[in-house]
Coordinates of C-alpha atoms in Angstrom, one line a residue:
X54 CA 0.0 0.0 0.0
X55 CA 1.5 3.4 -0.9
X56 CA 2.0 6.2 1.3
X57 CA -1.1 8.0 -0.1
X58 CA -3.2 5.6 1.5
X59 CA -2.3 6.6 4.7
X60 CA -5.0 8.1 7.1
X61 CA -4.6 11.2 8.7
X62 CA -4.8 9.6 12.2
X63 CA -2.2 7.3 10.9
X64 CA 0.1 10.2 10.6
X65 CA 3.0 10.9 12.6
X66 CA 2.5 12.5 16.2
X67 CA 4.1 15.5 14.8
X68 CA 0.9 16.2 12.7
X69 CA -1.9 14.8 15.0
X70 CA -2.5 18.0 16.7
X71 CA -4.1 21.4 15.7
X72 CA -1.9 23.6 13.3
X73 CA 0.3 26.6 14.3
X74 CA -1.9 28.9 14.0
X75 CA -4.6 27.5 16.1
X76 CA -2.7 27.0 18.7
X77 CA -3.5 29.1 21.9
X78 CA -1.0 31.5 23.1
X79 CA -0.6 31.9 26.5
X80 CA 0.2 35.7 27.8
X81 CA 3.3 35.9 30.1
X82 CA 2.1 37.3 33.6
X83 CA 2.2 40.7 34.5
X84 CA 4.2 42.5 36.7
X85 CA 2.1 44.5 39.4
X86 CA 4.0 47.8 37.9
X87 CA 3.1 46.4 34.3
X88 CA -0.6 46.3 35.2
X89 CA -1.0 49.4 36.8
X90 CA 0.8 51.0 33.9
X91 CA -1.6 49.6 31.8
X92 CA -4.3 50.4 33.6
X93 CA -3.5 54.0 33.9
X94 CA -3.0 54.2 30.0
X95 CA -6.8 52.9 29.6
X96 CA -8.0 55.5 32.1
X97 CA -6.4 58.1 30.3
X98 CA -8.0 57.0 26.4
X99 CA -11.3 57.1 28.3
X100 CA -10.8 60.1 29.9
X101 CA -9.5 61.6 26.2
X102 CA -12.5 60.7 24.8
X103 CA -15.0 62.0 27.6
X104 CA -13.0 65.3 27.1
X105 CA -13.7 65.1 23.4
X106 CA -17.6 64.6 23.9
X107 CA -17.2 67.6 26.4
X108 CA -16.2 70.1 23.9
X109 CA -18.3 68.7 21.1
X110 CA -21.3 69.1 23.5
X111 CA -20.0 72.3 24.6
X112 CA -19.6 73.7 21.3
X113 CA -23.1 72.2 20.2
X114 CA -24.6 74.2 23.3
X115 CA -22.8 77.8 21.9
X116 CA -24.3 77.5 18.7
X117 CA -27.7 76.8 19.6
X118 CA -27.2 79.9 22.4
X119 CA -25.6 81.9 19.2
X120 CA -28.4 81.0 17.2
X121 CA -31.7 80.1 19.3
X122 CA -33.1 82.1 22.3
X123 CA -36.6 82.1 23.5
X124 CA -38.1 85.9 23.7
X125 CA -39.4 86.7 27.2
X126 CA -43.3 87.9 27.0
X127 CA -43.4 91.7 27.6
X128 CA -44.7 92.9 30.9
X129 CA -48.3 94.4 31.5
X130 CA -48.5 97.5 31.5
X131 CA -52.4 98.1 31.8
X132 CA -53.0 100.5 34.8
X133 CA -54.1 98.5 38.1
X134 CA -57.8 98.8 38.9
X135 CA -58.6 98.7 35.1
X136 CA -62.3 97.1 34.2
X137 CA -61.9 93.5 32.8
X138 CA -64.1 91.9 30.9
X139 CA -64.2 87.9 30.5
X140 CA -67.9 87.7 29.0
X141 CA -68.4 88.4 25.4
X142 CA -70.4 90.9 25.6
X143 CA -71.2 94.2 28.3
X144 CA -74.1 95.2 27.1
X145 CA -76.7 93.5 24.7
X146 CA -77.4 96.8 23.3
X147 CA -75.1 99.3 22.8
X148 CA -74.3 102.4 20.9
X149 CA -73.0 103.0 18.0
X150 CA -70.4 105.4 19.1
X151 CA -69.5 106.0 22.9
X152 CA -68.6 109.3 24.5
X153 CA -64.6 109.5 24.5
X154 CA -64.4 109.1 28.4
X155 CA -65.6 105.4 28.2
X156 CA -63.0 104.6 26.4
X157 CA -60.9 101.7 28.4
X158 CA -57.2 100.9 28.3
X159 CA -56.1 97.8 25.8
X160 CA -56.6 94.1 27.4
X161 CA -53.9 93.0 29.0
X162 CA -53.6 90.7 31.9
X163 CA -53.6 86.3 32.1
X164 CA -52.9 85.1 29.0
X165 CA -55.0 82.2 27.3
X166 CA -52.0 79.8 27.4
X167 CA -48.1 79.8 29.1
X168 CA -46.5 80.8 25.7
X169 CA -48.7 82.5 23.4
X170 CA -46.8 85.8 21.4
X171 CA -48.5 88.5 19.4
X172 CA -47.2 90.5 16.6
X173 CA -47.3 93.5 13.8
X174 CA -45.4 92.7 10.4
X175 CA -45.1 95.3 7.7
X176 CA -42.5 95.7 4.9
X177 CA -42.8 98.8 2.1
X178 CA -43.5 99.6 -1.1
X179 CA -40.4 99.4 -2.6
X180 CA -41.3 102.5 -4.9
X181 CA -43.2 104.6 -2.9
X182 CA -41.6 103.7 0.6
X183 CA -45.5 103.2 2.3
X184 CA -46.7 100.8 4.5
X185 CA -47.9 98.4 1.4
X186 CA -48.4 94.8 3.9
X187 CA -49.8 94.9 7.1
X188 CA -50.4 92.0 9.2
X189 CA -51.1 91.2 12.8
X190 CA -50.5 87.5 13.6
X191 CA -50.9 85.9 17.1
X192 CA -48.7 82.5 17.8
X193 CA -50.0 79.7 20.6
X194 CA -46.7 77.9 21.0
X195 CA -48.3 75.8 23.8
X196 CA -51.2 74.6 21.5
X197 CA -49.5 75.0 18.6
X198 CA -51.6 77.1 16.0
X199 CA -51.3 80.6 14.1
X200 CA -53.5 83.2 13.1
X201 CA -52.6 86.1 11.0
X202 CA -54.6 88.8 9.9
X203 CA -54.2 90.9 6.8
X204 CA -54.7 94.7 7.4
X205 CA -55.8 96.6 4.1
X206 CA -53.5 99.7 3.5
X207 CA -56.4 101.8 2.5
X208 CA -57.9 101.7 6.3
X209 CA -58.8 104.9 7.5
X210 CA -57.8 106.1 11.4
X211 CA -58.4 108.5 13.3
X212 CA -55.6 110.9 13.2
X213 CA -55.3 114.7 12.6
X214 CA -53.9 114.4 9.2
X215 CA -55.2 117.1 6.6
X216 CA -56.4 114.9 3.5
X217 CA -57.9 111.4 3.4
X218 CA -54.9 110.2 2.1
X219 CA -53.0 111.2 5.3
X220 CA -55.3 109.4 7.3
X221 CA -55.1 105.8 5.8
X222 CA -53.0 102.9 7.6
X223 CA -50.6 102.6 4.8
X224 CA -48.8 106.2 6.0
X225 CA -48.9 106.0 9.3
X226 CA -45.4 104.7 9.3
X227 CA -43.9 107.5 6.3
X228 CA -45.4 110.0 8.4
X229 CA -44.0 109.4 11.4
X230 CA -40.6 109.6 10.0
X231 CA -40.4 105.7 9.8
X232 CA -38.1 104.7 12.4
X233 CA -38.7 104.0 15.7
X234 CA -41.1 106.9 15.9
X235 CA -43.1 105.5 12.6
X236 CA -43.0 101.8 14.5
X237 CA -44.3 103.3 17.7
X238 CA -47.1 105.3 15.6
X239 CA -48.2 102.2 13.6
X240 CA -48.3 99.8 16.3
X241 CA -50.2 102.4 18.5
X242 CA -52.7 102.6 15.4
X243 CA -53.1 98.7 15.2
X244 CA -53.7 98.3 18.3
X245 CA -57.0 100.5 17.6
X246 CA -58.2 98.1 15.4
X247 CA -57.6 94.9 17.7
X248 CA -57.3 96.1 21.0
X249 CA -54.2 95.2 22.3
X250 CA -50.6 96.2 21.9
X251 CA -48.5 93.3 19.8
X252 CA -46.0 92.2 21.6
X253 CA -43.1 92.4 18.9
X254 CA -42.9 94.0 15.7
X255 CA -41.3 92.7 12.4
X256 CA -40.7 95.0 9.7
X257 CA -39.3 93.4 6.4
X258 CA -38.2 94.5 3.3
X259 CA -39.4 92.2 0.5
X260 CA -36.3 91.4 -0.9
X261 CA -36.5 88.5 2.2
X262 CA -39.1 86.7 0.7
X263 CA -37.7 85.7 -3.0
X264 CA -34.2 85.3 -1.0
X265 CA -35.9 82.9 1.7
X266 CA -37.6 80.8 -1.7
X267 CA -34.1 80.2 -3.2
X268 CA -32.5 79.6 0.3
X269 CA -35.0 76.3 0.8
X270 CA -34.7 75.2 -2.9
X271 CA -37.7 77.0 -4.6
X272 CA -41.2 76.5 -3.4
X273 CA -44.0 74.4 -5.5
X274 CA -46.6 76.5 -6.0
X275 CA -49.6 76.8 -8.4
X276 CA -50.0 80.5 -10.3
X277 CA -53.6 80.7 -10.7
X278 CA -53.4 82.5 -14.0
X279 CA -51.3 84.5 -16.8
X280 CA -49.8 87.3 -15.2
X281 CA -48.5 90.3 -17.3
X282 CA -47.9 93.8 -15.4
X283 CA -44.7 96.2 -16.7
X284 CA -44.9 99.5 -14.8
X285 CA -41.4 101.3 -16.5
X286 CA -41.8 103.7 -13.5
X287 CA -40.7 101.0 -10.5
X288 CA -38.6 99.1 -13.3
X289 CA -41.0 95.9 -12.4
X290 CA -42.1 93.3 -15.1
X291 CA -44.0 90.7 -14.5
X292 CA -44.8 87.7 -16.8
X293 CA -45.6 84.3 -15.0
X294 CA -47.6 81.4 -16.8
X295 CA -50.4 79.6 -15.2
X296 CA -49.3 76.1 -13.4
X297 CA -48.5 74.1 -11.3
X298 CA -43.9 74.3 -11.0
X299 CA -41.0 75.3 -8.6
X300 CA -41.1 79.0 -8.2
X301 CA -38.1 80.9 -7.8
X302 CA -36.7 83.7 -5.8
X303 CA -37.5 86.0 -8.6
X304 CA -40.9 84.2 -9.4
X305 CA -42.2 84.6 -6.1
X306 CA -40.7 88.7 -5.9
X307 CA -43.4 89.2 -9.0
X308 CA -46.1 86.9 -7.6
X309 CA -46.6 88.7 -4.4
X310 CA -45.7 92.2 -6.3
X311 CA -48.8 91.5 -8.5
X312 CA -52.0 93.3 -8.9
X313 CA -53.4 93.5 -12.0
X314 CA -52.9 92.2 -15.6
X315 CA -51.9 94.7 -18.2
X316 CA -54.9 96.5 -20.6
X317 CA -55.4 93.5 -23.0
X318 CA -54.8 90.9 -20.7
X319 CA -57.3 88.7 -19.3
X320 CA -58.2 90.3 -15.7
X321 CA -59.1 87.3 -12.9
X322 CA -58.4 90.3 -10.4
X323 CA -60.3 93.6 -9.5
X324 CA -57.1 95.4 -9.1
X325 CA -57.6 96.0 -5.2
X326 CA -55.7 95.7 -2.5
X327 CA -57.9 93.3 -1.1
X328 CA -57.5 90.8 -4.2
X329 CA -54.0 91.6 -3.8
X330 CA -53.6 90.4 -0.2
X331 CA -55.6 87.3 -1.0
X332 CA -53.2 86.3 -3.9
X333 CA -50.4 87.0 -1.1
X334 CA -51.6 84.9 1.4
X335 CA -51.8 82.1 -0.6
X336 CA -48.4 82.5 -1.6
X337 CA -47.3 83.0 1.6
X338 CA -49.0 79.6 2.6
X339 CA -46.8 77.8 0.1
X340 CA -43.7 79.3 1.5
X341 CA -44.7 78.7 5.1
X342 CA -45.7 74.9 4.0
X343 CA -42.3 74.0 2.7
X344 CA -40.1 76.2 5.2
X345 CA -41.6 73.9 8.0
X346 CA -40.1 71.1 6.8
X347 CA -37.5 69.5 9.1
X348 CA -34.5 69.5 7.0
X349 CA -34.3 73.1 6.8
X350 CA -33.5 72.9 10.4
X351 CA -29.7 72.9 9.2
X352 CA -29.9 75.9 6.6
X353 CA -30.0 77.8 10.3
X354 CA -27.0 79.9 9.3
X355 CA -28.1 80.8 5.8
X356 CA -31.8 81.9 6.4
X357 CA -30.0 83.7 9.8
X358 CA -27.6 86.1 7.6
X359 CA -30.7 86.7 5.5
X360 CA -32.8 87.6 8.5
X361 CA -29.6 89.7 9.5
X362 CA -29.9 91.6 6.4
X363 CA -33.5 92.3 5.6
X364 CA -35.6 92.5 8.9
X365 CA -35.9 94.9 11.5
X366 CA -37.3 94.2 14.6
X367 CA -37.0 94.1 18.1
X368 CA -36.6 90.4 18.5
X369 CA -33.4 89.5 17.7
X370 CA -32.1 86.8 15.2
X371 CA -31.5 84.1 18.0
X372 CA -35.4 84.9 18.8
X373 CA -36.6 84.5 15.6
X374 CA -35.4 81.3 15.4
X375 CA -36.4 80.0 18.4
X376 CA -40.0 80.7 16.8
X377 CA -38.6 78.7 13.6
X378 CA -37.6 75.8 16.0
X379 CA -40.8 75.6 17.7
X380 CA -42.8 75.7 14.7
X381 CA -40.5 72.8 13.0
X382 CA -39.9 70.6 16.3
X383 CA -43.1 70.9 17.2
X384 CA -44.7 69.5 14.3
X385 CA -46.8 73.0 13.3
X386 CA -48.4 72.3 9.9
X387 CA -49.6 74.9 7.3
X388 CA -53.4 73.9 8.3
X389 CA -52.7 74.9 11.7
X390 CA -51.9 78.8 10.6
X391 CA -55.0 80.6 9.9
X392 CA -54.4 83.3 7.4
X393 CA -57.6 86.4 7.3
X394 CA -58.2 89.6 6.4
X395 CA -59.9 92.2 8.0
X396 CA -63.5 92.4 7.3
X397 CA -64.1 96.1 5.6
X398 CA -66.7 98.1 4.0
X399 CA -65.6 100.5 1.1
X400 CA -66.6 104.4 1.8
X401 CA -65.7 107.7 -0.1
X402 CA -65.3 111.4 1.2
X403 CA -65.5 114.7 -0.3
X404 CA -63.0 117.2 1.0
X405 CA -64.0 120.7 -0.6
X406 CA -60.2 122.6 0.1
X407 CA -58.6 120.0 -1.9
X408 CA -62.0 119.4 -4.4
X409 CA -61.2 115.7 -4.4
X410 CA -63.7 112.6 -3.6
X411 CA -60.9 110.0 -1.8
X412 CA -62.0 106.6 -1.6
X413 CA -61.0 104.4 1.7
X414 CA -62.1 101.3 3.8
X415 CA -63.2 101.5 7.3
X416 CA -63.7 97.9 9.5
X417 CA -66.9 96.8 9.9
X418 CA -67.5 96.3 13.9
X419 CA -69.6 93.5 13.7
X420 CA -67.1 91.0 11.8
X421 CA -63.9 92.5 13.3
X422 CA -64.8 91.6 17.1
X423 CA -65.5 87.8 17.2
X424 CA -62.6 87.7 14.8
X425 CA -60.4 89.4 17.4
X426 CA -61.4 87.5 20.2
X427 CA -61.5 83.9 18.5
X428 CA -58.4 83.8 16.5
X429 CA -55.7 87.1 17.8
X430 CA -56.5 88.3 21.2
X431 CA -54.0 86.4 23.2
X432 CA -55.1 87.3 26.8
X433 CA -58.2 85.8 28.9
X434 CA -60.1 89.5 28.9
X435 CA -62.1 90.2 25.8
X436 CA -61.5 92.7 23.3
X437 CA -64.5 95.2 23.2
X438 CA -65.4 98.2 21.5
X439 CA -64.3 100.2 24.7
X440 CA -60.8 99.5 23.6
X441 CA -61.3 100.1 20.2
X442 CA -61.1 103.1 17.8
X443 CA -62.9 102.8 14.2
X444 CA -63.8 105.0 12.1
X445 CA -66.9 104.4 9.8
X446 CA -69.1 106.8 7.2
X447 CA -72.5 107.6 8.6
X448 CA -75.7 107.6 6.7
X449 CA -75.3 111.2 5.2
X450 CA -71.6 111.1 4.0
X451 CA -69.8 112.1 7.3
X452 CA -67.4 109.9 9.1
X453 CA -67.4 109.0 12.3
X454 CA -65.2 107.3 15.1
X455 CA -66.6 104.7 17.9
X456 CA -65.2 106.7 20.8
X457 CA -67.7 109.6 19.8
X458 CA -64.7 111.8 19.1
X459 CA -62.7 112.9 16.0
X460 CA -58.7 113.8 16.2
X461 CA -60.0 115.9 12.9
X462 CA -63.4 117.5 13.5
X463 CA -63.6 119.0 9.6
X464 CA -63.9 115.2 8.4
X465 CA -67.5 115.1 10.5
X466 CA -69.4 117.5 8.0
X467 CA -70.5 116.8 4.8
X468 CA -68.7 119.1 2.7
X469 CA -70.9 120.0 -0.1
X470 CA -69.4 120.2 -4.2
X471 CA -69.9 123.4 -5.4
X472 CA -72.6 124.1 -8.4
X473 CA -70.8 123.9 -11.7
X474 CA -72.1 127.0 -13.7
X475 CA -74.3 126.4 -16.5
X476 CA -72.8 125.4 -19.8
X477 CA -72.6 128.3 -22.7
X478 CA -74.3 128.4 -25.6
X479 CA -72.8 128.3 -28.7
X480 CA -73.0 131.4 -30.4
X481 CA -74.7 131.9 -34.1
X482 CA -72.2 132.0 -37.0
X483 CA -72.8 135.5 -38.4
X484 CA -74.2 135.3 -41.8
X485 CA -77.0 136.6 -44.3
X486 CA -80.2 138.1 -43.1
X487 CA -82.5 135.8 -41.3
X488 CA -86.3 134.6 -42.7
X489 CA -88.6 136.5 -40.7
X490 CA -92.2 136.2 -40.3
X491 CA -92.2 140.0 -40.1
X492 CA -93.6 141.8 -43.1
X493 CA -91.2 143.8 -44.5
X494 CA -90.8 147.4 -43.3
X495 CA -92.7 146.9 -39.9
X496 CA -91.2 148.6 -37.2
X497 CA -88.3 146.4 -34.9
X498 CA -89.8 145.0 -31.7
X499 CA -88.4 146.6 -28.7
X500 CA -87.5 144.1 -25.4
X501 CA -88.9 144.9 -22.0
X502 CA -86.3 147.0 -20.1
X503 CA -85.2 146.0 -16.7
X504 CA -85.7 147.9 -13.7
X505 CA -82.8 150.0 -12.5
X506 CA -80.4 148.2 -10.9
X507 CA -81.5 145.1 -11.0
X508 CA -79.0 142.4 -12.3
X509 CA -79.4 138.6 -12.4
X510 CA -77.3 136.5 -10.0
X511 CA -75.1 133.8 -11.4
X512 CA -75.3 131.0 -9.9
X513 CA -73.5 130.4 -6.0
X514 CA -71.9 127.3 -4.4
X515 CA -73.4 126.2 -1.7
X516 CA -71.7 127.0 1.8
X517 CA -69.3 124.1 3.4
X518 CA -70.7 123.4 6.7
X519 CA -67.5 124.0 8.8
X520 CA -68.9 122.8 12.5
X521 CA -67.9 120.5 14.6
X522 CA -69.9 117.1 15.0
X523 CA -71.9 116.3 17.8
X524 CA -69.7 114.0 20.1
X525 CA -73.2 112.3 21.2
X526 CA -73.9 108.5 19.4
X527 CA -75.0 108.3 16.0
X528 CA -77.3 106.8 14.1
X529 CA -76.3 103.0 12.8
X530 CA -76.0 102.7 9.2
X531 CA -77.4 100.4 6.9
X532 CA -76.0 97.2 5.8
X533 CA -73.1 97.3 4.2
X534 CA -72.5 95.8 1.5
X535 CA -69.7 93.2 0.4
X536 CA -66.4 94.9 0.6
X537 CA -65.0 96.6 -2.6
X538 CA -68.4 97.6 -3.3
X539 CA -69.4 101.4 -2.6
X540 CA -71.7 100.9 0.5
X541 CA -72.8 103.9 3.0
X542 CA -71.3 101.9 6.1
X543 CA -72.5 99.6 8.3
X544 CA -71.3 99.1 12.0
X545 CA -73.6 95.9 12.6
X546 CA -74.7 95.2 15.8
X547 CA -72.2 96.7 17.6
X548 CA -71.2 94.9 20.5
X549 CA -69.8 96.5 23.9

């Protein structure tokens, strides 16, 4: 038998056990120096690494302190002793108008929840430097919802300026000197119209917005329509087709811009600021939907410089964003944020020094409280009309304010268009001799003489009433009617 036959148990000792490489080592013993220096060197890789985790945490904390930072709540400043109301209503029938003495300080007080924050954005016209967006929003961090409410820049307040124009919501700010001055001025007027002070303002310039879209990746968003506006005079074109695609920066600057189609154009719109404001909203909706996603938690630092270099406000950066990381981390959705706009009746008033008829919106009462109360007050006292200061038109042209008094009594008097003389006759071409009825040779017709002295008046403008209004309540209007429709004015049933 060869040797190939062989078994491997037949094999030689030297091959019956496991291979080299199998075979278990066995560690020389330690000295007690070795294996305390050993153990030492362990310690100190373990402490190395806790150190590392310590400064990575560290740094991790100083960034989120560099770039988040809750806002404290601002403190209440309503006088002690004020009235408070809790009920929805004081009275089941009041007045129109109250004297100016029952006017009460804004609500203030217990809030409805631990962290709920109010506040008044506005960014300009880029042209004309006014007040063109308005909005009052109110944020329930605890609860986690929104409301905003749109405030039409045509809204006419009570202020002492001389023309219409002056008096409109949209110039509040401009006429103030802008500023810190124009921000205290226009937050003063918006709290007439809610009924409590916001907490913070925002003012932006609209740049932000077609910055922020590019910053996230474009927003998907559907353009209703054709949109074609040029106006050579702000150097702004606008040409978007309708459908559904991923708007750009520069889409969405023209989309929100956008009021009205040029002549020749299909029209969807009425050219108001109303429709406007709708179309902006809905925009803004889009933007607000896709910015709440959670991956643009780590574009922090981009959308921070831009917020660094188109707002103004008295919340800081870091406080902005601790409002971004609330509303991502805490899982607020685009149906949770209730966008409005401030129910108004359309009104127009004659003022004979300038021989103009301005056109304006005023709030109509009986919308704008419930809406107040429901969606933007944030305290536990309710918003009544004591706290409130709207102007209206009454029934025979005049306007009106609901505390009973006006900052400029001229505006409470109709003031009457003159009489436009009567048109002149054309006179008779000069020509031949004229067919007469008269038989030739009779004697000319003489005309009646007028008595001495007497002449005939021209016509005479009637006289501009120039007193004051009664400060006593007036008279409700009829129903208004939908707004951007002329309407007398309506204040509803006003509630206390």
């Amino acid at each position: 038998m060869s040797d190939q036959s062989n078994m491997p148990h037949e094999r030689g000792p030297e091959q019956s056990g496991p291979g080299k490489r199998l075979e278990k080592k066995t560690r020389p013993a330690l000295s007690p120096a070795q294996a305390r220096k050993r153990k030492e060197k362990i310690v100190m890789i373990v402490m190395i690494v806790l150190a590392v985790v310590m400064v990575i945490a560290a740094a991790m904390a100083m960034l989120y302190a560099r770039w988040v930072k809750k806002p404290p709540l601002p403190p209440d400043t309503r006088p002690s002793g004020s009235p408070v109301s809790t009920g929805p209503l004081d009275s089941p029938d009041p007045e129109a108008t109250l004297g100016f003495d029952a006017v009460q300080p804004k609500v203030g007080g217990a809030r409805k929840s631990k962290e709920i924050y109010t506040f008044l954005i506005f960014g300009s016209d880029v042209a004309s430097g006014l007040t063109d967006t308005m909005m009052v929003a109110t944020y329930d961090i605890t609860n986690q919802k929104a409301a905003v409410m749109s405030l039409p820049r045509d809204t006419i307040v009570n202020n002492t300026g001389h023309r219409i124009t002056d008096k409109k919501l949209n110039v509040v700010y401009t006429l103030w000197g802008e500023g810190d001055e124009g921000v205290q001025a226009l937050r003063t007027e918006v709290s007439e119209l809610v009924g409590f002070t916001p907490d913070y303002y925002v003012r932006i310039d609209w740049e932000l917005v077609g910055e922020m879209v590019d910053a996230i990746g474009g927003v998907w968003y559907e353009v209703p329509f054709l949109m074609v506006y040029n106006d050579p005079f702000q150097d702004l074109n606008i040409y978007q087709e309708p459908g559904y695609r991923q708007i750009s920066g520069d889409d969405a600057m023209q989309i929100v811009r956008w009021r009205k189609n040029d002549p020749g154009f299909p029209n969807p719109g009425d050219g108001s600021d109303l429709y406007r404001l709708q179309m902006q909203q809905g925009f803004l909706k889009a933007v607000l939907k896709q910015t709440l996603q959670i991956k643009n938690v780590t574009r922090i630092g981009q959308l921070a410089e831009l917020f660094g270099n188109r707002v103004d406000s008295d919340l800081s950066v870091e406080n902005i964003f601790w409002f971004a990381q609330e509303a991502i981390i805490g899982g607020l959705q685009v149906d949770d944020v209730e966008f409005c706009t401030m129910p108004v009746a359309s009104g127009s008033y004659y003022q004979a020094k300038y021989d103009t008829d301005y056109p304006f919106v005023y709030p109509i009462q009986s919308q704008l409280l419930p809406l107040i109360n429901e969606k933007l007050n944030p305290f536990v006292e309710q918003v009544t009309i004591r706290q409130l200061d709207l102007m209206s038109q009454a029934p025979d042209g005049s306007l009106r304010s609901s505390t009973g008094r006006l900052a400029d009594p001229s505006v409470g008097v109709v003031q009457v268009k003159p009489t436009p003389p009567p048109e002149e006759s054309e006179p008779v071409q000069s020509g031949g001799p004229t067919q007469s009825n008269e038989p030739q040779g009779s004697a000319p017709v003489a005309s009646e003489p007028l008595p001495s002295g007497a002449v005939e008046p021209p016509p005479a403008s009637q006289p501009v009433d120039t007193q004051p209004p009664a400060t006593g309540p007036a008279e409700p209007d009829p129903q208004p009617t939908q707004a951007g429709e002329p309407a007398g004015g309506d204040w509803g049933e006003t509630p206390e």
